[in-house]
CSV table of C-alpha atoms and ligand atoms in Angstrom, one decimal:
chain,number,residue,atom,x,y,z
W,29,MET,CA,-10.1,21.3,0.4
W,30,THR,CA,-12.9,23.1,-1.5
W,31,ASP,CA,-14.9,22.1,-4.4
W,32,LEU,CA,-13.4,19.5,-5.5
W,33,ASP,CA,-12.4,19.7,-9.9
W,34,SER,CA,-14.0,17.7,-12.6
W,35,ALA,CA,-10.5,15.3,-12.7
W,36,THR,CA,-10.6,14.8,-9.3
W,37,ARG,CA,-14.3,13.5,-9.3
W,38,THR,CA,-14.8,11.9,-12.8
W,39,ARG,CA,-10.5,9.8,-11.0
W,40,ALA,CA,-12.7,9.0,-8.3
W,41,LYS,CA,-16.0,8.1,-9.7
W,42,GLY,CA,-13.6,5.9,-12.0
W,43,VAL,CA,-12.7,3.7,-9.2
W,44,LEU,CA,-15.7,3.5,-7.0
W,45,ARG,CA,-17.7,2.2,-9.8
W,46,THR,CA,-15.4,-0.4,-9.4
W,47,GLN,CA,-15.6,-1.4,-5.8
W,48,ARG,CA,-17.4,-4.7,-4.4
W,49,ILE,CA,-18.4,-5.1,-1.6
W,50,GLU,CA,-19.7,-9.1,-0.3
W,51,THR,CA,-22.6,-8.9,1.7
W,52,ALA,CA,-22.7,-11.6,4.9
W,53,SER,CA,-26.2,-14.2,4.4
W,54,TRP,CA,-25.7,-14.1,8.1
W,55,ALA,CA,-26.5,-10.7,8.8
W,56,PHE,CA,-30.3,-10.7,7.5
W,57,GLY,CA,-30.5,-13.7,10.4
W,58,ASN,CA,-31.5,-13.0,14.1
W,59,SER,CA,-28.7,-12.7,15.6
W,60,GLY,CA,-27.6,-11.1,19.5
W,61,THR,CA,-25.7,-11.9,21.9
W,62,ARG,CA,-25.4,-15.0,24.5
W,63,PHE,CA,-28.1,-11.9,26.7
W,64,LYS,CA,-30.7,-12.4,24.7
W,65,VAL,CA,-31.5,-12.2,20.7
W,66,PHE,CA,-34.5,-10.0,19.4
W,67,PRO,CA,-36.6,-11.2,16.6
W,68,GLN,CA,-37.4,-9.4,13.7
W,69,GLU,CA,-39.9,-9.3,11.7
W,70,GLY,CA,-39.4,-10.2,8.2
W,71,VAL,CA,-36.1,-12.4,9.0
W,72,PRO,CA,-35.1,-14.8,6.3
W,73,ARG,CA,-36.4,-17.9,6.9
W,74,ASN,CA,-33.9,-20.1,4.3
W,75,PRO,CA,-30.8,-19.0,2.1
W,76,TYR,CA,-33.5,-18.0,-1.0
W,77,GLU,CA,-34.5,-15.4,1.0
W,78,LYS,CA,-31.3,-14.5,2.6
W,79,ILE,CA,-30.0,-13.9,-1.3
W,80,GLU,CA,-33.3,-12.0,-2.1
W,81,ASP,CA,-32.1,-9.5,0.9
W,82,ALA,CA,-28.4,-9.4,-0.5
W,83,ALA,CA,-30.0,-9.0,-4.2
W,84,THR,CA,-32.1,-5.8,-2.6
W,85,VAL,CA,-28.5,-4.1,-1.1
W,86,HIS,CA,-27.1,-4.6,-4.6
W,87,LYS,CA,-30.4,-3.3,-6.3
W,88,PHE,CA,-30.1,0.4,-4.5
W,89,THR,CA,-26.9,0.4,-3.8
W,90,GLY,CA,-25.0,-0.9,-7.0
W,91,ALA,CA,-21.5,-1.9,-5.2
W,92,ALA,CA,-22.8,-5.5,-3.4
W,93,PRO,CA,-22.9,-8.2,-6.2
W,94,THR,CA,-22.1,-11.1,-4.3
W,95,VAL,CA,-23.2,-12.7,-0.9
W,96,ALA,CA,-21.1,-14.6,1.3
W,97,LEU,CA,-22.8,-18.3,2.8
W,98,HIS,CA,-22.1,-20.0,6.0
W,99,ILE,CA,-22.2,-23.9,6.1
W,100,PRO,CA,-24.7,-25.3,7.5
W,101,TRP,CA,-26.1,-22.6,8.4
W,102,ASP,CA,-26.9,-21.7,4.4
W,103,LEU,CA,-27.8,-25.6,3.6
W,104,VAL,CA,-29.5,-26.4,0.3
W,105,ASP,CA,-30.2,-30.0,-1.5
W,106,ASP,CA,-29.2,-27.9,-4.6
W,107,TYR,CA,-26.4,-25.1,-4.4
W,108,SER,CA,-26.5,-24.8,-8.2
W,109,ASP,CA,-30.1,-24.0,-7.8
W,110,LEU,CA,-29.3,-22.0,-4.7
W,111,ALA,CA,-26.8,-20.3,-7.6
W,112,ARG,CA,-28.9,-20.0,-10.8
W,113,PHE,CA,-31.3,-18.2,-8.1
W,114,ALA,CA,-28.4,-16.0,-7.1
W,115,ARG,CA,-27.9,-15.1,-10.6
W,116,ASP,CA,-32.0,-14.5,-11.2
W,117,GLN,CA,-32.1,-12.5,-8.5
W,118,GLY,CA,-29.4,-10.5,-10.0
W,119,ILE,CA,-26.3,-11.3,-7.6
W,120,GLY,CA,-23.8,-13.8,-7.2
W,121,LEU,CA,-22.8,-16.8,-4.1
W,122,GLY,CA,-19.0,-15.4,-3.0
W,123,THR,CA,-17.2,-17.0,0.0
W,124,ILE,CA,-18.0,-19.9,1.4
W,125,ASN,CA,-17.6,-19.6,5.2
W,126,SER,CA,-16.8,-23.1,7.2
W,127,ASN,CA,-17.8,-23.8,10.9
W,128,VAL,CA,-16.3,-26.2,13.1
W,129,PHE,CA,-17.7,-24.0,16.4
W,130,GLN,CA,-21.1,-25.0,17.0
W,131,ASP,CA,-20.9,-28.9,17.3
W,132,ASN,CA,-20.5,-30.5,20.6
W,133,ASP,CA,-17.5,-32.6,19.4
W,134,TYR,CA,-16.0,-29.4,19.1
W,135,LYS,CA,-16.0,-28.3,23.4
W,136,LEU,CA,-11.9,-29.0,23.0
W,137,GLY,CA,-11.2,-27.7,19.7
W,138,SER,CA,-12.2,-28.7,16.1
W,139,VAL,CA,-9.2,-29.3,13.9
W,140,THR,CA,-6.5,-29.0,17.0
W,141,ASN,CA,-9.1,-31.2,19.4
W,142,PRO,CA,-6.8,-33.8,21.1
W,143,ASP,CA,-9.4,-36.7,19.6
W,144,ALA,CA,-7.9,-37.8,16.6
W,145,GLY,CA,-11.6,-38.7,15.2
W,146,VAL,CA,-12.7,-35.0,16.5
W,147,ARG,CA,-9.9,-33.9,14.1
W,148,ARG,CA,-10.9,-35.9,11.3
W,149,LYS,CA,-14.8,-34.8,11.7
W,150,ALA,CA,-14.1,-31.0,11.6
W,151,ILE,CA,-11.6,-31.4,8.2
W,152,GLY,CA,-14.3,-34.0,6.6
W,153,HIS,CA,-16.4,-30.5,7.1
W,154,LEU,CA,-13.9,-27.8,5.4
W,155,LEU,CA,-13.4,-30.2,1.9
W,156,GLU,CA,-17.1,-30.9,2.0
W,157,CYS,CA,-17.2,-26.7,1.8
W,158,ILE,CA,-14.9,-27.1,-0.6
W,159,GLU,CA,-17.6,-29.4,-2.4
W,160,VAL,CA,-20.2,-26.7,-1.9
W,161,MET,CA,-17.9,-24.0,-4.2
W,162,ASP,CA,-17.4,-26.5,-6.8
W,163,ARG,CA,-21.2,-26.1,-7.5
W,164,THR,CA,-21.5,-22.3,-6.0
W,165,SER,CA,-18.4,-21.8,-9.0
W,166,SER,CA,-17.0,-19.6,-5.3
W,167,ARG,CA,-13.2,-18.6,-5.7
W,168,ASP,CA,-13.0,-18.6,-1.8
W,169,LEU,CA,-12.9,-20.7,1.2
W,170,LYS,CA,-12.6,-18.9,4.4
W,171,LEU,CA,-11.7,-20.5,7.9
W,172,TRP,CA,-12.4,-19.2,10.8
W,173,PHE,CA,-11.5,-21.7,14.1
W,174,SER,CA,-12.4,-21.5,17.5
W,175,ASP,CA,-10.2,-23.5,18.7
W,176,GLY,CA,-8.9,-22.1,21.9
W,177,THR,CA,-8.4,-22.8,25.5
W,178,ASN,CA,-10.0,-21.2,28.3
W,179,TYR,CA,-7.0,-22.5,31.1
W,180,PRO,CA,-2.7,-22.9,31.2
W,181,GLY,CA,-2.0,-26.5,30.7
W,182,GLN,CA,-5.4,-27.2,29.5
W,183,ASP,CA,-3.6,-28.4,25.8
W,184,ASP,CA,0.0,-28.0,25.0
W,185,VAL,CA,0.2,-25.5,22.7
W,186,ARG,CA,2.8,-26.8,19.7
W,187,SER,CA,1.1,-30.0,19.1
W,188,ARG,CA,-2.3,-28.2,18.9
W,189,GLN,CA,-0.4,-25.6,16.1
W,190,ASP,CA,1.0,-29.4,14.3
W,191,ARG,CA,-2.7,-30.5,14.0
W,192,LEU,CA,-3.5,-27.0,12.6
W,193,ALA,CA,-1.3,-27.3,9.8
W,194,ALA,CA,-1.7,-30.8,9.2
W,195,ALA,CA,-5.3,-29.6,8.5
W,196,LEU,CA,-5.0,-26.5,6.9
W,197,ALA,CA,-2.6,-28.9,4.7
W,198,GLU,CA,-5.0,-31.8,3.9
W,199,THR,CA,-7.7,-29.2,2.9
W,200,TYR,CA,-5.0,-26.5,1.1
W,201,ASP,CA,-4.2,-29.6,-1.3
W,202,ARG,CA,-7.9,-30.2,-2.0
W,203,LEU,CA,-8.6,-27.1,-3.6
W,204,GLY,CA,-9.4,-26.4,-7.2
W,205,SER,CA,-6.3,-24.3,-9.5
W,206,GLU,CA,-8.6,-21.3,-9.3
W,207,GLN,CA,-9.9,-21.2,-5.6
W,208,ARG,CA,-8.2,-19.6,-2.7
W,209,MET,CA,-7.8,-20.7,1.3
W,210,LEU,CA,-8.4,-17.4,3.0
W,211,LEU,CA,-7.4,-18.0,6.9
W,212,GLU,CA,-9.4,-15.6,9.2
W,213,TYR,CA,-8.4,-14.7,13.0
W,214,LYS,CA,-9.1,-13.6,15.7
W,215,LEU,CA,-7.7,-12.7,19.4
W,216,PHE,CA,-9.9,-14.2,21.8
W,217,GLU,CA,-13.4,-15.5,21.8
W,218,PRO,CA,-15.1,-18.5,22.6
W,219,ALA,CA,-11.4,-19.4,24.3
W,220,PHE,CA,-10.0,-16.8,27.0
W,221,TYR,CA,-7.3,-18.2,27.9
W,222,MET,CA,-5.3,-18.7,24.3
W,223,THR,CA,-7.1,-18.9,20.6
W,224,ASP,CA,-4.8,-21.2,18.0
W,225,VAL,CA,-5.2,-18.5,15.5
W,226,PRO,CA,-5.0,-15.8,17.2
W,227,ASP,CA,-3.2,-13.0,15.8
W,228,TRP,CA,-2.7,-11.6,12.0
W,229,GLY,CA,1.5,-13.3,12.6
W,230,THR,CA,0.3,-16.6,12.7
W,231,ALA,CA,-2.6,-16.8,10.3
W,232,TYR,CA,0.3,-15.4,8.3
W,233,ALA,CA,2.9,-17.7,8.7
W,234,HIS,CA,0.4,-20.6,8.3
W,235,CYS,CA,-0.6,-19.1,4.8
W,236,ILE,CA,3.5,-18.7,4.0
W,237,ALA,CA,4.1,-22.7,4.4
W,238,LEU,CA,0.7,-23.6,2.6
W,239,GLY,CA,1.2,-21.5,-1.1
W,240,ASP,CA,0.5,-18.9,-2.9
W,241,ARG,CA,-3.5,-19.5,-3.1
W,242,ALA,CA,-3.5,-19.2,1.2
W,243,GLN,CA,-4.4,-15.7,2.4
W,244,VAL,CA,-5.3,-13.8,5.3
W,245,VAL,CA,-8.4,-12.5,6.3
W,246,ILE,CA,-8.3,-9.6,8.9
W,247,ASP,CA,-11.9,-8.9,10.1
W,248,THR,CA,-11.5,-5.4,12.2
W,249,GLY,CA,-12.9,-6.6,14.7
W,250,HIS,CA,-10.4,-9.2,16.1
W,251,HIS,CA,-7.7,-7.3,17.8
W,252,ALA,CA,-6.5,-5.9,20.9
W,253,PRO,CA,-7.6,-2.8,22.0
W,254,GLY,CA,-5.3,-0.4,20.1
W,255,THR,CA,-4.0,-2.2,17.3
W,256,ASN,CA,-3.0,-0.4,14.2
W,257,ILE,CA,-4.5,-2.2,11.7
W,258,GLU,CA,-3.6,-0.4,8.8
W,259,PHE,CA,-0.4,-1.3,9.8
W,260,ILE,CA,-1.2,-5.4,9.0
W,261,VAL,CA,-3.1,-4.3,6.0
W,262,ALA,CA,0.2,-2.8,4.5
W,263,PHE,CA,2.7,-5.2,5.9
W,264,LEU,CA,0.0,-8.0,4.1
W,265,LEU,CA,-0.2,-6.3,1.0
W,266,ARG,CA,3.9,-5.4,0.8
W,267,ALA,CA,4.5,-9.4,1.5
W,268,GLY,CA,1.3,-10.1,-1.0
W,269,LYS,CA,-1.1,-12.3,1.3
W,270,LEU,CA,-4.2,-10.0,2.3
W,271,GLY,CA,-6.6,-12.2,0.8
W,272,GLY,CA,-9.4,-9.8,2.4
W,273,PHE,CA,-11.3,-8.2,5.3
W,274,ASP,CA,-14.3,-8.9,7.0
W,275,PHE,CA,-15.7,-5.5,7.9
W,276,ASN,CA,-17.5,-4.1,10.8
W,277,SER,CA,-17.0,-2.1,13.9
W,278,ARG,CA,-16.1,-2.5,18.0
W,279,PHE,CA,-16.0,0.1,20.8
W,280,TYR,CA,-14.6,-3.0,22.8
W,281,ALA,CA,-13.9,-6.5,21.4
W,282,ASP,CA,-16.0,-8.5,18.6
W,283,ASP,CA,-18.9,-6.0,18.4
W,284,ASP,CA,-19.6,-6.7,15.0
W,285,LEU,CA,-21.4,-3.1,14.3
W,286,MET,CA,-21.6,-1.7,10.8
W,287,VAL,CA,-18.2,-0.8,9.3
W,288,GLY,CA,-17.7,2.7,9.9
W,289,SER,CA,-20.1,3.1,13.0
W,290,ALA,CA,-17.6,2.8,15.9
W,291,ASP,CA,-14.4,4.3,14.1
W,292,PRO,CA,-14.9,5.5,10.7
W,293,PHE,CA,-10.9,7.3,10.9
W,294,GLN,CA,-10.1,4.2,10.9
W,295,LEU,CA,-11.6,2.5,8.4
W,296,PHE,CA,-10.2,5.6,6.1
W,297,ARG,CA,-6.8,5.1,7.5
W,298,ILE,CA,-7.2,1.2,6.4
W,299,MET,CA,-8.5,2.0,2.7
W,300,HIS,CA,-5.9,4.7,2.1
W,301,GLU,CA,-3.2,1.7,2.4
W,302,ILE,CA,-5.8,0.3,-0.5
W,303,VAL,CA,-5.9,2.8,-2.6
W,304,LEU,CA,-2.4,3.3,-2.3
W,305,ALA,CA,-1.5,-0.3,-3.7
W,306,GLY,CA,-4.2,0.4,-6.0
W,307,VAL,CA,-6.4,-3.0,-5.0
W,308,VAL,CA,-10.0,-1.5,-4.8
W,309,GLY,CA,-11.1,-3.0,-7.7
W,310,PRO,CA,-11.5,-6.9,-8.1
W,311,GLU,CA,-8.5,-7.0,-10.0
W,312,GLY,CA,-6.4,-6.6,-6.8
W,313,GLY,CA,-7.6,-9.8,-5.4
W,314,ILE,CA,-8.9,-8.6,-2.3
W,315,ALA,CA,-12.5,-9.9,-0.7
W,316,PHE,CA,-13.9,-6.9,0.6
W,317,MET,CA,-17.0,-8.6,3.0
W,318,LEU,CA,-19.0,-7.5,5.8
W,319,ASP,CA,-19.1,-9.5,8.9
W,320,GLN,CA,-21.8,-7.7,11.0
W,321,CYS,CA,-24.9,-8.8,13.4
W,322,HIS,CA,-27.4,-6.0,13.4
W,323,ASN,CA,-28.9,-6.7,16.8
W,324,ILE,CA,-31.4,-4.5,17.4
W,325,GLU,CA,-31.8,-2.3,14.2
W,326,PRO,CA,-33.3,-2.9,10.9
W,327,LYS,CA,-31.2,-5.6,8.6
W,328,ILE,CA,-31.3,-4.5,5.3
W,329,PRO,CA,-30.9,-0.6,6.1
W,330,ALA,CA,-28.2,-1.7,8.4
W,331,VAL,CA,-26.6,-3.7,5.4
W,332,ILE,CA,-27.0,-0.9,2.9
W,333,ARG,CA,-25.6,1.4,5.3
W,334,SER,CA,-22.7,-0.2,6.1
W,335,VAL,CA,-21.8,-0.9,2.3
W,336,MET,CA,-22.5,3.8,2.0
W,337,ASN,CA,-19.4,3.7,4.8
W,338,VAL,CA,-17.2,1.3,2.6
W,339,GLN,CA,-17.6,3.4,-0.4
W,340,GLU,CA,-17.5,6.9,2.0
W,341,ALA,CA,-14.2,6.0,3.7
W,342,THR,CA,-13.3,4.9,-0.1
W,343,ALA,CA,-13.7,8.3,-1.4
W,344,LYS,CA,-12.4,9.8,1.0
W,345,ALA,CA,-9.1,8.5,0.3
W,346,LEU,CA,-9.2,8.7,-3.0
W,347,LEU,CA,-9.4,12.6,-2.8
W,348,VAL,CA,-5.6,12.1,-0.8
W,349,ASP,CA,-3.1,14.3,-2.7
W,350,HIS,CA,-0.3,11.0,-3.1
W,351,GLY,CA,2.0,14.0,-4.9
W,352,ALA,CA,1.8,16.5,-2.4
W,353,LEU,CA,1.7,13.5,0.2
W,354,LYS,CA,5.0,12.0,-1.0
W,355,ALA,CA,6.6,15.3,-1.0
W,356,ALA,CA,5.7,16.1,2.4
W,357,GLN,CA,7.3,12.6,3.7
W,358,ASP,CA,10.2,12.7,1.7
W,359,SER,CA,11.1,16.3,3.0
W,360,GLY,CA,10.3,15.4,6.7
W,361,ASP,CA,7.1,17.7,6.9
W,362,VAL,CA,5.7,15.6,9.0
W,363,LEU,CA,2.9,18.1,9.8
W,364,ALA,CA,2.4,18.8,5.7
W,365,ALA,CA,2.4,15.0,5.4
W,366,ASN,CA,-0.5,14.7,8.0
W,367,ALA,CA,-2.5,17.4,6.9
W,368,ALA,CA,-2.5,15.7,3.5
W,369,LEU,CA,-4.3,13.1,5.1
W,370,MET,CA,-6.9,14.9,7.4
W,371,ASP,CA,-7.7,17.3,4.6
W,372,ALA,CA,-8.7,14.3,3.0
W,373,TYR,CA,-11.0,12.6,5.4
W,374,HIS,CA,-12.2,16.0,7.1
W,375,THR,CA,-13.8,16.2,2.3
W,376,ASP,CA,-17.9,15.9,2.1
W,377,VAL,CA,-17.6,13.3,-0.2
W,378,ARG,CA,-21.9,12.4,0.2
W,379,PRO,CA,-22.3,14.9,-2.9
W,380,LEU,CA,-20.0,13.2,-5.1
W,381,LEU,CA,-21.2,9.4,-4.1
W,382,ARG,CA,-25.0,10.9,-4.6
W,383,GLU,CA,-23.4,12.0,-8.2
W,384,LEU,CA,-21.7,8.5,-8.3
W,385,ARG,CA,-25.5,6.6,-8.1
W,386,GLU,CA,-26.7,9.4,-10.8
W,387,ASP,CA,-24.3,8.1,-12.8
W,388,MET,CA,-25.1,4.6,-12.6
W,389,GLY,CA,-28.9,5.1,-13.0
W,390,LEU,CA,-29.8,4.8,-9.0
W,391,ASP,CA,-31.4,6.6,-6.3
W,392,PRO,CA,-28.6,8.9,-5.2
W,393,ASP,CA,-30.4,7.7,-1.4
W,394,PRO,CA,-29.9,4.3,-1.5
W,395,ILE,CA,-32.1,4.1,2.0
W,396,ALA,CA,-35.0,6.8,1.4
W,397,ALA,CA,-35.0,4.7,-1.9
W,398,PHE,CA,-35.3,1.1,0.1
W,399,HIS,CA,-37.5,2.8,2.3
W,400,ARG,CA,-40.2,3.9,-0.5
W,401,SER,CA,-39.9,0.1,-2.5
W,402,GLY,CA,-41.9,-1.0,-0.1
W,403,TYR,CA,-40.2,-4.3,0.1
W,404,TYR,CA,-39.9,-4.0,3.9
W,405,ASP,CA,-44.0,-4.6,3.5
W,406,ARG,CA,-43.9,-7.0,1.4
W,407,ILE,CA,-41.3,-9.1,3.6
W,408,ARG,CA,-42.7,-8.3,6.5
W,409,THR,CA,-45.8,-10.0,5.3
W,410,GLU,CA,-44.9,-12.7,3.0
W,411,ARG,CA,-42.2,-14.1,5.3
W,412,ALA,CA,-45.2,-14.7,8.1
W,413,GLY,CA,-45.3,-18.2,10.4
W,414,GLY,CA,-41.8,-20.5,9.9
W,415,THR,CA,-38.2,-20.4,11.0
W,416,GLN,CA,-36.7,-17.8,11.0
W,417,ALA,CA,-32.5,-17.9,10.5
W,418,GLY,CA,-30.3,-17.1,13.1
W,419,TRP,CA,-27.3,-18.5,14.3
W,420,GLY,CA,-29.0,-21.5,15.4
W,421,ALA,CA,-26.4,-21.5,18.5
E,25,LRH,C1,-16.3,-15.3,14.2
E,25,LRH,C2,-16.3,-14.8,12.9
E,25,LRH,C3,-16.0,-15.6,11.3
E,25,LRH,C4,-17.4,-16.2,11.6
E,25,LRH,C5,-18.1,-15.5,12.1
E,25,LRH,C6,-20.0,-15.5,11.6
E,25,LRH,O1,-16.3,-14.2,15.1
E,25,LRH,O2,-15.7,-12.9,12.7
E,25,LRH,O3,-15.1,-14.8,10.5
E,25,LRH,O4,-17.3,-17.4,10.6
E,25,LRH,O5,-18.0,-14.6,12.9
E,26,MN,MN1,-15.5,-12.9,10.6
């Protein structure tokens, strides 16, 4: 596929302009593994400074107008004030993430715990998160449960599913009419024998039982090796049950590396299904979120790079000649059908994206522009002292 004709450029840029990628407040804080968390200079010390960093990503990419919060990592006295501060910075507060995976009481589970008092406490937190959504005007509550067991026999599988279903139903009933619940699944970790929401099928079944405003979130790092994630995307889109993505990438397990860094071809295949369904833009109802940890690399440039990686995968997917693809598929021309995707995938879309940024009045090279801005030097000095934000695990 040689130079893109202007009609294709215009069409692709038109769709790319509508793309919104939500950053994660916790990506700007310190993170690591059980072996070590390497602190970095300039890391935020509170949610206001995290929002400043998220706003900086949007300033240079033009495609990250909201930031997801995690409760209680982003606990503040006045969420309305935090929302006002975000607006002043040019962004909005997005998805509210619950956290029932760090309290001592949740050793044997949170909403699935055999102890009714512990379950009540966990459900209480989920309901508190909806209170926060009411103040931040967030649409989505994202639920991920670390709940699971480490040894066969440790607990009864069906009883735990009953407890989970009851907690989800009580939380769902509390949602406002414009609010959604996004249920995230994960194969393993921290549980190493059974996880109560281990795969898309389990999440999908619970979401069907709950109702229209319960949707599935696909975290791209939460599958068994070799899983065809784009199949899950296509299936959930067809069923109207795809609520969003936690984008990141991995070579082995839940590595939370920059999206597209480990497997850019997989990200392209996922965005191909998104483009085919015509749901790149916000009207499609899909929440495109980043859920990453920048353990050793500078955090803000890493998030900017991640937004660019999603834009590049989307731009390539927008270049697929759908007419040629369909014709080849319908005529059983396997090689021509595959070639329709590979030609698009092998197209260098970076010039097109530089052009788009210039059209939007942005610097064509967001990372170079960020480094030239002096923002990092400023926060390194300003944010000396105090307690840096992290997972607090
Ligand atoms: C769990 C997870 C979940 C978040 C956490 C930060 O692995 O993907 O989405 O709550 O990371
Ligand atoms: Mn996630």
